[in-house]
Coordinates of C-alpha atoms and ligand atoms in Angstrom, one line a residue:
Chain B
M193 CA -36.7 49.3 -115.5
N194 CA -38.5 46.5 -113.6
V195 CA -38.3 46.8 -109.9
M196 CA -38.3 43.1 -109.6
E197 CA -38.3 40.2 -111.9
A198 CA -38.1 36.4 -111.8
K199 CA -37.4 34.0 -114.6
G200 CA -38.3 30.4 -114.0
L201 CA -37.6 30.8 -110.3
T202 CA -37.9 27.5 -108.5
K203 CA -37.4 26.5 -104.9
T204 CA -38.2 23.1 -103.8
Y205 CA -37.6 21.4 -100.5
N206 CA -35.9 18.1 -101.3
G207 CA -37.7 18.0 -104.6
Q208 CA -41.1 18.6 -103.0
A209 CA -43.5 21.5 -102.5
G210 CA -42.0 24.9 -102.4
I211 CA -42.7 27.0 -105.5
R212 CA -42.0 26.1 -109.1
N213 CA -41.1 28.0 -112.2
V214 CA -42.3 31.5 -111.4
S215 CA -41.8 34.1 -114.0
L216 CA -43.0 37.6 -113.4
E217 CA -42.1 41.2 -113.9
I218 CA -43.1 44.0 -111.6
E219 CA -42.9 47.7 -112.6
E220 CA -42.2 50.6 -110.4
G221 CA -45.2 51.8 -108.4
M222 CA -47.3 48.6 -108.7
V223 CA -49.0 47.1 -105.8
Y224 CA -48.7 43.4 -106.6
G225 CA -50.8 40.8 -104.9
F226 CA -49.5 37.2 -104.6
L227 CA -52.6 35.3 -103.8
G228 CA -52.9 31.7 -102.8
P229 CA -54.3 29.3 -100.2
N230 CA -52.2 28.0 -97.3
G231 CA -49.2 26.1 -98.4
A232 CA -49.3 27.4 -102.0
G233 CA -45.7 28.6 -101.8
K234 CA -46.1 32.4 -101.4
S235 CA -43.7 32.7 -98.5
T236 CA -41.2 30.4 -100.2
F237 CA -41.1 32.7 -103.1
V238 CA -40.6 35.8 -101.2
R239 CA -37.9 34.2 -99.0
T240 CA -36.1 33.1 -102.1
M241 CA -36.2 36.6 -103.6
L242 CA -34.7 37.9 -100.4
G243 CA -31.8 35.4 -100.5
L244 CA -32.9 33.7 -97.4
L245 CA -33.4 30.5 -99.3
N246 CA -31.2 29.4 -102.2
P247 CA -33.1 28.9 -105.4
T248 CA -33.1 25.4 -106.8
S249 CA -33.1 26.8 -110.3
G250 CA -34.1 29.9 -112.3
E251 CA -33.1 33.4 -111.5
G252 CA -34.4 36.6 -110.0
K253 CA -33.5 40.3 -109.9
I254 CA -34.3 43.1 -107.6
L255 CA -33.7 46.6 -108.9
G256 CA -31.5 45.1 -111.6
K257 CA -29.3 43.2 -109.1
P258 CA -29.2 39.4 -109.0
I259 CA -30.9 38.0 -105.9
G260 CA -28.8 36.7 -103.1
T261 CA -26.4 39.6 -103.3
P262 CA -26.3 42.3 -100.6
E263 CA -26.8 44.9 -103.4
S264 CA -30.1 43.4 -104.3
R265 CA -31.4 44.1 -100.8
E266 CA -30.3 47.6 -100.4
K267 CA -33.6 49.3 -101.2
V268 CA -35.9 46.6 -99.9
G269 CA -38.1 46.2 -96.9
Y270 CA -39.6 43.0 -95.6
L271 CA -42.2 42.1 -93.1
P272 CA -42.0 38.3 -92.5
E273 CA -45.1 36.2 -91.8
L274 CA -43.5 34.7 -88.7
F275 CA -42.2 38.0 -87.3
R276 CA -40.0 37.6 -84.3
Y277 CA -37.8 40.4 -83.1
P278 CA -35.1 40.3 -80.4
D279 CA -37.3 40.8 -77.4
W280 CA -34.7 42.2 -75.1
L281 CA -34.4 45.3 -77.3
T282 CA -36.8 48.2 -77.3
G283 CA -38.8 48.9 -80.4
R284 CA -36.7 52.0 -80.9
K285 CA -33.3 50.2 -80.4
L286 CA -34.5 47.6 -83.0
L287 CA -35.2 50.3 -85.5
E288 CA -31.8 52.0 -84.7
S289 CA -30.0 48.7 -85.4
H290 CA -31.8 48.3 -88.7
A291 CA -31.1 51.9 -89.7
E292 CA -27.4 51.2 -88.9
L293 CA -27.4 48.0 -91.0
C294 CA -29.0 50.0 -93.9
K295 CA -26.6 52.7 -93.6
V296 CA -29.1 55.4 -92.9
P297 CA -27.0 58.5 -92.3
I298 CA -26.6 59.1 -88.5
R299 CA -28.1 62.6 -88.7
E300 CA -31.3 61.4 -90.4
R301 CA -31.8 58.4 -88.1
K302 CA -33.8 60.0 -85.3
K303 CA -36.1 61.8 -87.7
R304 CA -36.6 58.7 -89.8
I305 CA -37.4 56.5 -86.8
D306 CA -39.9 59.0 -85.5
E307 CA -41.5 59.0 -88.9
V308 CA -41.9 55.3 -89.3
V309 CA -43.0 54.9 -85.6
D310 CA -45.7 57.4 -86.3
L311 CA -46.6 55.8 -89.6
V312 CA -47.4 52.5 -87.9
G313 CA -49.2 54.1 -85.0
M314 CA -46.6 53.1 -82.3
T315 CA -45.8 56.6 -81.1
G316 CA -45.3 56.5 -77.3
R317 CA -44.7 52.8 -77.1
D318 CA -41.5 52.7 -79.0
K319 CA -39.3 53.0 -75.9
E320 CA -40.7 49.8 -74.3
K321 CA -39.1 46.4 -74.6
I322 CA -40.4 44.2 -77.4
K323 CA -40.9 41.5 -74.8
G324 CA -43.9 43.4 -73.5
Y325 CA -45.5 44.0 -76.9
S326 CA -48.7 42.2 -77.9
K327 CA -48.7 40.3 -81.2
G328 CA -50.3 43.2 -83.1
M329 CA -47.8 45.7 -81.7
S330 CA -44.9 43.4 -82.8
Q331 CA -46.4 43.3 -86.3
R332 CA -46.6 47.1 -86.3
I333 CA -43.0 47.5 -85.2
G334 CA -42.1 44.9 -87.9
L335 CA -43.8 47.1 -90.4
A336 CA -41.8 50.1 -89.1
C337 CA -38.7 48.0 -89.5
A338 CA -39.6 47.3 -93.1
L339 CA -39.9 50.9 -93.9
I340 CA -36.9 52.3 -92.0
N341 CA -34.6 52.5 -95.0
D342 CA -37.2 54.2 -97.2
P343 CA -37.3 51.2 -99.5
K344 CA -38.3 51.2 -103.1
L345 CA -39.8 47.7 -102.9
I346 CA -41.5 46.4 -99.9
F347 CA -42.4 42.7 -99.3
L348 CA -45.3 42.2 -97.0
D349 CA -46.1 38.6 -96.1
E350 CA -49.6 38.6 -94.6
P351 CA -49.1 41.9 -92.9
T352 CA -52.4 41.9 -91.1
S353 CA -52.4 38.4 -89.7
A354 CA -52.1 39.6 -86.1
L355 CA -54.1 42.8 -86.4
D356 CA -57.7 43.6 -85.3
P357 CA -60.1 45.2 -87.8
I358 CA -58.9 48.7 -87.0
G359 CA -55.3 47.6 -87.5
R360 CA -56.2 46.0 -90.8
K361 CA -57.7 49.2 -92.0
D362 CA -54.6 51.1 -90.8
V363 CA -52.4 48.8 -92.8
R364 CA -54.6 49.1 -95.9
D365 CA -54.4 52.9 -95.5
L366 CA -50.7 52.6 -95.0
M367 CA -50.3 50.6 -98.2
L368 CA -52.3 53.2 -100.1
H369 CA -50.1 55.9 -98.6
L370 CA -47.0 54.1 -99.8
K371 CA -48.5 53.5 -103.2
D372 CA -49.1 57.3 -103.4
Q373 CA -45.4 57.8 -102.7
G374 CA -44.6 55.6 -105.7
K375 CA -43.4 52.6 -103.7
T376 CA -43.7 49.2 -105.1
I377 CA -45.4 46.7 -102.8
F378 CA -45.4 42.9 -103.1
L379 CA -48.2 41.6 -101.0
N380 CA -48.6 38.0 -99.9
S381 CA -52.1 37.1 -98.9
H382 CA -54.8 34.5 -98.8
L383 CA -57.5 37.1 -98.1
L384 CA -59.2 38.5 -101.2
N385 CA -60.7 41.5 -99.6
E386 CA -57.2 42.5 -98.3
V387 CA -55.8 42.4 -101.8
E388 CA -58.9 43.8 -103.5
S389 CA -58.8 47.4 -102.2
V390 CA -55.1 48.0 -102.9
C391 CA -53.6 45.7 -105.6
D392 CA -53.8 46.6 -109.2
H393 CA -52.0 43.4 -110.3
V394 CA -52.2 40.0 -108.9
S395 CA -51.0 36.5 -109.5
I396 CA -52.6 33.3 -108.3
V397 CA -50.5 30.5 -106.9
H398 CA -51.9 27.1 -106.2
K399 CA -50.0 24.0 -105.2
S400 CA -46.5 25.5 -105.8
E401 CA -47.5 26.8 -109.3
L402 CA -48.2 30.2 -110.6
I403 CA -51.5 29.7 -112.3
V404 CA -52.3 33.0 -113.8
Q405 CA -51.3 36.7 -113.5
G406 CA -52.8 39.9 -114.6
K407 CA -54.9 42.8 -113.6
W408 CA -57.0 42.3 -110.6
R409 CA -60.4 43.1 -112.3
E410 CA -59.8 40.7 -115.2
L411 CA -58.8 37.9 -113.0
M412 CA -61.5 38.2 -110.3
M413 CA -64.5 38.7 -112.5
V414 CA -64.1 35.2 -113.9
E415 CA -67.7 34.8 -113.5
A416 CA -69.9 37.7 -112.7
Q417 CA -72.4 37.1 -109.9
V418 CA -75.1 39.4 -108.8
E419 CA -77.5 39.2 -106.0
I420 CA -80.8 40.8 -106.9
M421 CA -83.5 41.7 -104.5
S422 CA -87.1 41.7 -105.8
S423 CA -90.5 41.2 -104.3
A424 CA -91.4 37.8 -103.2
K425 CA -94.6 37.6 -105.2
A426 CA -92.9 38.5 -108.5
E427 CA -90.3 35.8 -108.0
S428 CA -92.8 33.1 -108.2
T429 CA -93.3 33.7 -111.9
K430 CA -91.1 31.4 -113.7
L431 CA -89.1 33.2 -116.3
D432 CA -87.3 31.8 -119.3
F433 CA -83.8 33.3 -118.8
P434 CA -81.5 34.0 -121.7
D435 CA -78.3 32.1 -122.4
F436 CA -76.0 34.3 -120.6
V437 CA -77.6 33.4 -117.2
R438 CA -75.8 30.3 -116.2
N439 CA -77.5 29.6 -113.0
V440 CA -80.1 31.1 -110.6
E441 CA -80.2 30.3 -107.0
R442 CA -83.2 31.5 -105.1
K443 CA -82.9 32.4 -101.5
E444 CA -85.7 32.4 -98.9
A445 CA -88.0 35.4 -98.8
V446 CA -88.0 37.8 -95.9
N447 CA -90.5 40.6 -95.2
G448 CA -92.1 40.1 -98.6
R449 CA -88.7 40.6 -100.4
S450 CA -86.9 37.7 -102.0
K451 CA -83.3 37.4 -103.2
A452 CA -81.7 35.5 -105.9
L453 CA -78.1 34.9 -106.9
Y454 CA -77.5 35.0 -110.6
Q455 CA -74.4 33.5 -112.1
L456 CA -73.5 35.2 -115.4
K457 CA -70.9 34.7 -118.0
R458 CA -69.3 38.1 -117.9
E459 CA -69.4 41.3 -116.0
E460 CA -71.1 43.0 -119.0
D461 CA -74.0 40.6 -118.6
I462 CA -75.1 42.4 -115.4
P463 CA -76.8 45.4 -117.1
R464 CA -78.3 42.9 -119.6
L465 CA -79.8 41.0 -116.8
V466 CA -81.2 44.0 -115.2
D467 CA -82.7 45.1 -118.5
F468 CA -84.2 41.7 -119.0
L469 CA -85.7 41.6 -115.5
A470 CA -87.1 45.1 -116.0
N471 CA -88.6 44.1 -119.3
H472 CA -90.4 41.3 -117.6
K473 CA -91.9 43.8 -115.0
L474 CA -90.0 42.4 -112.2
P475 CA -89.5 45.1 -109.3
I476 CA -85.9 45.5 -108.5
Y477 CA -84.9 46.9 -105.1
E478 CA -81.2 46.1 -105.0
V479 CA -78.4 44.9 -107.2
T480 CA -75.3 43.7 -105.5
P481 CA -72.3 42.3 -107.3
V482 CA -70.9 39.4 -105.4
I483 CA -67.2 38.9 -105.2
P484 CA -66.5 35.2 -105.7
H485 CA -64.8 33.2 -103.1
L486 CA -61.1 32.9 -103.5
E487 CA -61.5 29.1 -103.8
D488 CA -63.9 29.5 -106.7
V489 CA -61.6 31.9 -108.5
F490 CA -58.7 29.4 -107.9
M491 CA -60.6 26.5 -109.2
H492 CA -61.7 28.5 -112.2
W493 CA -58.1 29.3 -113.1
V494 CA -56.9 25.9 -112.2
N495 CA -59.5 24.3 -114.5
E496 CA -58.8 26.9 -117.2
K497 CA -55.1 26.1 -117.0
E498 CA -55.7 22.4 -117.3
R499 CA -58.1 22.9 -120.2
R500 CA -55.5 25.0 -122.0
Y501 CA -52.9 22.4 -121.4
V502 CA -55.1 19.9 -123.0
D503 CA -55.9 22.1 -125.9
H504 CA -52.2 22.7 -126.6
R505 CA -51.5 19.1 -127.1
Chain Y
M80 CA -20.7 43.5 -89.2
W81 CA -20.0 45.8 -86.3
T82 CA -23.7 46.3 -85.7
I83 CA -24.2 42.6 -85.5
A84 CA -21.2 42.3 -83.2
K85 CA -22.5 45.1 -81.0
L86 CA -26.0 43.4 -80.9
T87 CA -24.5 40.0 -80.0
F88 CA -22.4 41.5 -77.2
K89 CA -25.4 43.4 -75.8
E90 CA -27.7 40.5 -76.1
I91 CA -25.6 38.2 -74.0
V92 CA -25.1 40.9 -71.5
S93 CA -28.9 41.4 -71.2
K94 CA -29.5 37.7 -70.7
R95 CA -30.1 36.2 -67.3
I96 CA -27.4 33.6 -67.8
F97 CA -24.8 36.4 -67.9
L98 CA -26.1 38.0 -64.7
I99 CA -25.9 34.6 -63.0
T100 CA -22.4 34.0 -64.3
M101 CA -21.3 37.4 -63.1
M102 CA -22.8 36.7 -59.6
M103 CA -21.2 33.3 -59.5
T104 CA -17.9 34.8 -60.6
A105 CA -18.1 37.3 -57.7
V106 CA -18.8 34.6 -55.3
F107 CA -15.9 32.5 -56.6
L108 CA -13.5 35.4 -56.4
I109 CA -14.5 36.1 -52.8
L110 CA -14.1 32.5 -51.9
Y111 CA -10.8 32.3 -53.5
G112 CA -9.6 35.5 -51.7
V113 CA -10.8 34.1 -48.4
A114 CA -9.1 30.8 -49.0
I115 CA -5.8 32.4 -49.8
H116 CA -6.1 34.6 -46.7
Y117 CA -6.4 31.7 -44.4
A118 CA -3.9 29.6 -46.2
V119 CA -1.3 32.3 -45.9
K120 CA -2.1 33.0 -42.3
D121 CA -1.3 29.4 -41.4
W122 CA 1.8 29.4 -43.5
K123 CA 3.2 32.5 -41.9
S124 CA 3.2 31.0 -38.5
F125 CA 5.7 28.4 -39.7
G126 CA 8.0 30.8 -41.3
A127 CA 10.5 29.8 -44.0
S128 CA 14.2 29.8 -43.3
T129 CA 15.9 27.0 -45.2
V130 CA 16.2 26.7 -49.0
D131 CA 14.0 23.6 -48.9
Q132 CA 11.3 25.4 -47.1
M133 CA 11.5 28.3 -49.6
M134 CA 11.1 25.8 -52.4
Q135 CA 8.1 24.2 -50.7
Q136 CA 6.6 27.6 -50.2
Q137 CA 6.9 28.5 -53.8
L138 CA 5.4 25.2 -54.8
F139 CA 2.5 25.7 -52.4
S140 CA 1.9 29.1 -53.8
S141 CA 1.9 28.1 -57.4
Q142 CA -0.5 25.3 -56.5
L143 CA -2.9 27.9 -55.1
L144 CA -2.7 29.9 -58.2
S145 CA -3.1 26.9 -60.5
I146 CA -6.3 25.9 -58.8
G147 CA -7.8 29.3 -59.2
L148 CA -6.8 29.6 -62.8
Y149 CA -8.0 26.1 -63.6
F150 CA -11.4 26.6 -62.2
S151 CA -11.7 30.0 -63.7
S152 CA -10.8 28.6 -67.2
F153 CA -13.5 26.1 -66.7
I154 CA -16.1 28.8 -66.0
V155 CA -14.9 30.8 -69.1
A156 CA -15.2 27.6 -71.2
L157 CA -18.6 26.9 -69.9
L158 CA -19.8 30.4 -70.7
S159 CA -18.2 30.2 -74.1
I160 CA -20.0 27.0 -74.9
L161 CA -23.4 28.1 -73.6
S162 CA -23.3 31.4 -75.5
S163 CA -21.9 30.2 -78.8
V164 CA -23.9 27.0 -79.6
S165 CA -27.1 29.0 -79.8
A166 CA -25.6 32.0 -81.6
I167 CA -27.1 31.0 -85.0
A168 CA -29.2 28.0 -84.5
S169 CA -31.6 29.6 -82.2
E170 CA -32.1 32.6 -84.3
I171 CA -32.9 30.4 -87.3
D172 CA -35.4 28.5 -85.2
S173 CA -37.2 31.6 -84.1
H174 CA -36.9 33.2 -87.6
Q175 CA -35.4 36.2 -85.9
I176 CA -32.5 35.9 -88.3
D177 CA -34.7 36.6 -91.4
T178 CA -34.9 40.3 -90.9
W179 CA -31.2 40.7 -90.2
L180 CA -30.1 38.6 -93.2
M181 CA -32.5 40.4 -95.6
R182 CA -30.4 43.6 -94.9
P183 CA -27.6 44.5 -97.3
I184 CA -25.1 42.4 -95.5
T185 CA -23.5 39.1 -96.5
R186 CA -23.8 35.9 -94.5
T187 CA -20.0 36.1 -93.9
Q188 CA -20.4 39.5 -92.4
F189 CA -23.2 38.3 -90.2
L190 CA -21.1 35.4 -89.0
F191 CA -18.1 37.5 -88.3
G192 CA -20.2 39.9 -86.4
K193 CA -21.4 37.0 -84.2
V194 CA -17.9 35.7 -83.6
I195 CA -16.5 39.2 -82.9
G196 CA -19.3 40.0 -80.4
L197 CA -19.1 36.7 -78.6
G198 CA -15.3 36.6 -78.8
G199 CA -14.9 40.2 -77.5
L200 CA -17.2 39.6 -74.6
L201 CA -15.6 36.3 -73.6
I202 CA -12.0 37.8 -73.9
A203 CA -13.1 40.7 -71.7
Y204 CA -14.5 38.2 -69.2
A205 CA -11.5 36.0 -69.4
A206 CA -9.1 38.9 -68.9
F207 CA -11.1 40.1 -65.9
L208 CA -11.0 36.7 -64.3
F209 CA -7.3 36.2 -65.0
A210 CA -6.4 39.6 -63.6
G211 CA -8.7 39.1 -60.7
I212 CA -7.2 35.8 -59.7
I213 CA -3.6 37.0 -60.1
I214 CA -4.3 40.2 -58.2
L215 CA -6.1 38.3 -55.4
H216 CA -3.3 35.8 -55.2
Q217 CA -0.5 38.2 -55.2
G218 CA -2.3 40.9 -53.2
I219 CA -3.9 38.9 -50.3
G220 CA -1.1 36.4 -50.4
G221 CA 1.4 39.2 -49.8
E222 CA 5.0 38.5 -49.6
V223 CA 4.7 35.0 -48.4
V224 CA 3.2 33.5 -51.6
S225 CA 4.1 36.1 -54.1
L226 CA 5.8 34.6 -57.1
D227 CA 8.0 36.7 -59.3
F228 CA 6.4 37.2 -62.7
S229 CA 7.8 39.2 -65.5
I230 CA 5.5 41.3 -67.6
S231 CA 6.2 39.0 -70.6
Q232 CA 5.3 36.0 -68.6
I233 CA 2.0 37.5 -67.7
V234 CA 1.3 38.7 -71.2
S235 CA 2.0 35.4 -72.9
A236 CA 0.1 33.5 -70.2
S237 CA -3.0 35.6 -70.4
A238 CA -2.9 35.6 -74.2
T239 CA -2.8 31.7 -74.1
Y240 CA -5.6 31.8 -71.6
M241 CA -7.8 33.9 -73.8
L242 CA -7.1 31.6 -76.8
Q243 CA -9.2 29.0 -75.1
P244 CA -12.6 30.8 -75.2
L245 CA -11.8 32.0 -78.8
V246 CA -11.4 28.5 -80.0
L247 CA -14.5 27.4 -78.2
V248 CA -16.5 30.3 -79.8
T249 CA -15.4 29.6 -83.3
L250 CA -16.2 25.9 -83.0
G251 CA -19.4 26.6 -81.2
V252 CA -20.5 29.0 -84.0
M253 CA -19.5 26.5 -86.6
L254 CA -21.6 23.9 -85.1
S255 CA -24.4 26.3 -84.6
S256 CA -24.4 27.3 -88.2
R257 CA -25.3 23.7 -89.1
M258 CA -27.0 22.0 -86.2
T259 CA -29.7 22.8 -83.7
T260 CA -28.7 24.5 -80.4
L261 CA -29.1 21.3 -78.5
N262 CA -27.1 19.1 -80.8
A263 CA -24.3 21.7 -81.1
G264 CA -24.3 22.0 -77.4
I265 CA -24.0 18.3 -76.9
V266 CA -21.3 17.9 -79.5
L267 CA -19.2 20.8 -78.0
I268 CA -19.5 19.6 -74.4
I269 CA -18.4 16.2 -75.4
L270 CA -15.4 17.6 -77.3
Y271 CA -14.6 19.8 -74.4
G272 CA -15.0 16.9 -71.9
S273 CA -12.7 14.6 -73.9
A274 CA -10.0 17.3 -74.2
F275 CA -10.4 17.7 -70.4
I276 CA -10.0 14.1 -69.6
G277 CA -7.4 13.6 -72.3
G278 CA -5.4 16.3 -70.6
F279 CA -5.6 14.4 -67.3
V280 CA -4.7 11.1 -68.9
E281 CA -1.7 12.7 -70.5
Q282 CA -0.5 14.1 -67.2
I283 CA -0.9 10.8 -65.5
G284 CA 0.8 9.1 -68.4
T285 CA 3.8 11.4 -68.2
I286 CA 4.2 10.8 -64.4
M287 CA 3.8 7.1 -64.7
E288 CA 5.8 7.1 -67.9
K289 CA 3.2 5.3 -69.9
G290 CA 3.5 6.1 -73.5
A291 CA 0.0 4.9 -74.5
L292 CA -1.6 7.3 -72.1
V293 CA 0.5 10.2 -73.3
N294 CA -0.6 9.4 -76.8
I295 CA -4.2 9.4 -76.0
G296 CA -3.7 12.8 -74.4
I297 CA -1.9 14.1 -77.5
I298 CA -4.6 12.9 -79.8
S299 CA -7.3 14.4 -77.7
S300 CA -5.6 17.7 -77.6
L301 CA -5.2 17.5 -81.4
I302 CA -8.9 16.9 -81.7
F303 CA -9.7 19.8 -79.4
P304 CA -6.8 21.9 -78.2
V305 CA -8.3 23.8 -75.3
D306 CA -6.9 21.8 -72.5
A307 CA -3.4 22.0 -74.1
M308 CA -3.8 25.7 -74.0
Y309 CA -4.4 25.6 -70.3
R310 CA -1.3 23.5 -69.8
K311 CA 0.7 25.9 -72.0
M312 CA -0.5 28.8 -70.1
T313 CA 0.8 27.4 -66.8
V314 CA 4.2 26.8 -68.4
F315 CA 4.3 30.4 -69.5
L316 CA 3.4 31.6 -66.1
F317 CA 5.4 29.5 -63.8
D318 CA 8.5 28.6 -65.7
T319 CA 11.5 30.8 -65.6
A320 CA 14.8 30.0 -67.0
D321 CA 16.7 30.4 -63.8
N322 CA 14.4 28.3 -61.7
P323 CA 16.0 24.8 -61.4
V324 CA 12.7 23.1 -60.6
S325 CA 9.8 23.7 -62.9
L326 CA 6.9 24.9 -60.9
A327 CA 4.6 24.1 -63.8
Q328 CA 5.4 20.5 -63.6
Q329 CA 4.0 19.9 -60.1
G330 CA 0.6 18.8 -59.0
M331 CA -2.8 17.9 -60.5
F332 CA -3.6 21.2 -62.1
A333 CA -0.2 21.9 -63.5
S334 CA 1.5 20.4 -66.5
A335 CA 3.9 17.6 -66.2
S336 CA 4.1 17.3 -69.9
A337 CA 4.3 20.7 -71.5
P338 CA 2.8 21.2 -75.0
N339 CA 5.3 22.8 -77.3
N340 CA 5.0 26.1 -79.1
V341 CA 3.7 24.4 -82.3
M342 CA 0.6 23.6 -80.4
I343 CA -0.2 27.3 -80.1
L344 CA 0.1 27.7 -83.8
Y345 CA -2.0 24.6 -84.2
T346 CA -4.7 26.0 -82.0
I347 CA -4.8 29.3 -83.8
M348 CA -5.1 27.4 -87.1
Y349 CA -7.8 25.2 -85.6
G350 CA -9.9 28.3 -84.8
C351 CA -9.4 29.8 -88.3
I352 CA -10.4 26.5 -89.9
A353 CA -13.4 26.3 -87.8
L354 CA -14.3 29.8 -88.8
A355 CA -13.8 29.0 -92.5
V356 CA -15.9 25.9 -92.3
A357 CA -18.6 27.9 -90.5
I358 CA -18.7 30.4 -93.3
I359 CA -18.9 27.7 -96.0
L360 CA -21.7 25.9 -94.2
F361 CA -23.7 29.1 -93.4
R362 CA -23.4 30.7 -96.8
K363 CA -25.1 27.7 -98.5
R364 CA -27.7 27.2 -95.9
D365 CA -31.4 27.9 -96.2
V366 CA -32.7 29.8 -93.2
Ligands
ATP852 N1 -38.6 24.3 -94.5 C1 -39.5 23.5 -95.3 N2 -39.2 22.2 -95.5 C2 -40.0 21.5 -96.3 N3 -41.1 21.9 -96.8 C3 -41.5 23.2 -96.6 C4 -40.7 24.1 -95.9 N4 -41.2 25.3 -95.9 C5 -42.3 25.2 -96.6 N5 -42.5 24.0 -97.1 C6 -43.6 23.5 -98.0 O1 -43.6 24.3 -99.1 C7 -44.9 24.6 -99.4 C8 -45.1 26.1 -99.5 O2 -45.0 26.7 -98.3 P1 -45.1 28.2 -98.0 O3 -44.8 28.5 -96.6 O4 -44.3 29.0 -99.0 O5 -46.7 28.5 -98.3 P2 -47.5 29.8 -98.1 O6 -48.1 30.0 -99.4 O7 -46.7 30.9 -97.6 O8 -48.6 29.4 -97.1 P3 -49.3 30.2 -95.9 O9 -50.5 30.9 -96.5 O10 -49.7 29.1 -95.0 O11 -48.3 31.1 -95.4 C9 -45.8 24.0 -98.4 O12 -46.3 22.8 -98.9 C10 -44.9 23.6 -97.2 O13 -45.3 22.4 -96.7
MG853 MG1 -46.8 32.1 -96.1

């Protein structure tokens, strides 16, 4: 059974923006990345799935229950992007209230709270008032809150926006930990490297539309790029590159080494390029695959979509 | 639902406005007690012998009590307004509501939780004030000013007294589920103010026997029946069948024209409808 699915789900604000016509299916245990630049409609989609916004059209289901019903939210956790919690409560009291709302049995509550507090690294600070928390601490307690009911599906809307580099790593580890436990995670993000290390599936949204979805590797390697370090002298020899090399961008030489960025058609072209360079007696010191900028990936798929649209006519 | 009610209750108690209100309440009760103490001392030195004086004494005493109850119902109303208009609107503004509403509860349960929490707190507060004033009045006043109340008089008067914050809360929550805190506050204060003034106009109209004024008063209490409930409460409290002169009908804070019992029913209906509208509005709303 799909943990979550959407069919033609649309939410517009007075006919504008929002998110349009999203259809997707998420299986149990997937870590699903929902990628898009600011204002693409990521948060709108999640908030619609959670019943906070009423869909304009289309339908959605969580664990087989239609969205908007309390049943659909029974085994769900959510960390909002604008996380604000009642600041007059202590972190612990907040978690207790949520446990109560989720009907966590009284006997298990204390243990469960201790568990999640530990999981997000807030042990020892949970008895303080939220008023005194820093932004990062609030986000951590928010994460704890999202996990309190041992959810099957967890929505994280930019979960590291307020965290320092260590915090980001903690969250990445936490997501991997949850993945190991078989949880399904829906991650909203505009940071490629955040999604990269944990997500197996992604979709790309752009200007309120879902442009493409699929396996992370397939989508990101739209155009393989490698940076190759060679010796500065060798570089000066003009080579006649084969077809699969789309573009070569030379960078300045430092300490007798020079670097060049090669744009290739496909990932498989990387070894071919290395072969080619080696055959031409070019000394190779370093080969680094370069992850494209999110913007480039977006533009690639946006263009692709438009091309396909034209083709279909 | 009960979790939300509990949280709402605790939230208000934890707020500074509540602390201030409690302190002001204490000051008010002390002042009231002192005032009664001195009023009675002066009165005692006269002594009452004739029937006429007895009557005057009772009137004076009921006036003292009316003033206390009137002012206290005003404080209760103010606290009701301030705490209910922000109940939903401010949580939507701050997005605090998101994490509550994504839990397996319905919007209706959330709303009921809010109303129960607020209503419970305000009823407790109103009961405390009501009891405080009656006890101060009867206790400090002693024999001189004490009026004979039957249990049933006290019960029906205090129940009517508590209806007032309840109606305010349901209406406040209704406004809050659609408007911003500020707008809801303005609308509710204007409504309350016009009921207040409408009440006075009606009393004056009755005394002066001006039908138009009375009608204005009646319309204003139909639009918002809080003031009518205060009047009704004084009638319950002061009127006894065997008393030839109605004490409730005397003075500024009393009720020259008494609302009838249908008004109570109307008020209860009013609250229920406000609640129903609140639920309808809130269920459809994007947060
Ligand atoms: N309440 C609203 N009223 C009107 N328009 C809105 C509202 N909320 C969002 N929008 C619009 O809908 C679009 C999608 O917004 P959304 O918040 O879903 O984007 P997002 O992908 O989450 O962006 P970000 O990365 O900045 O969080 C934006 O163009 C935004 O302007
Ligand atoms: Mg967002």
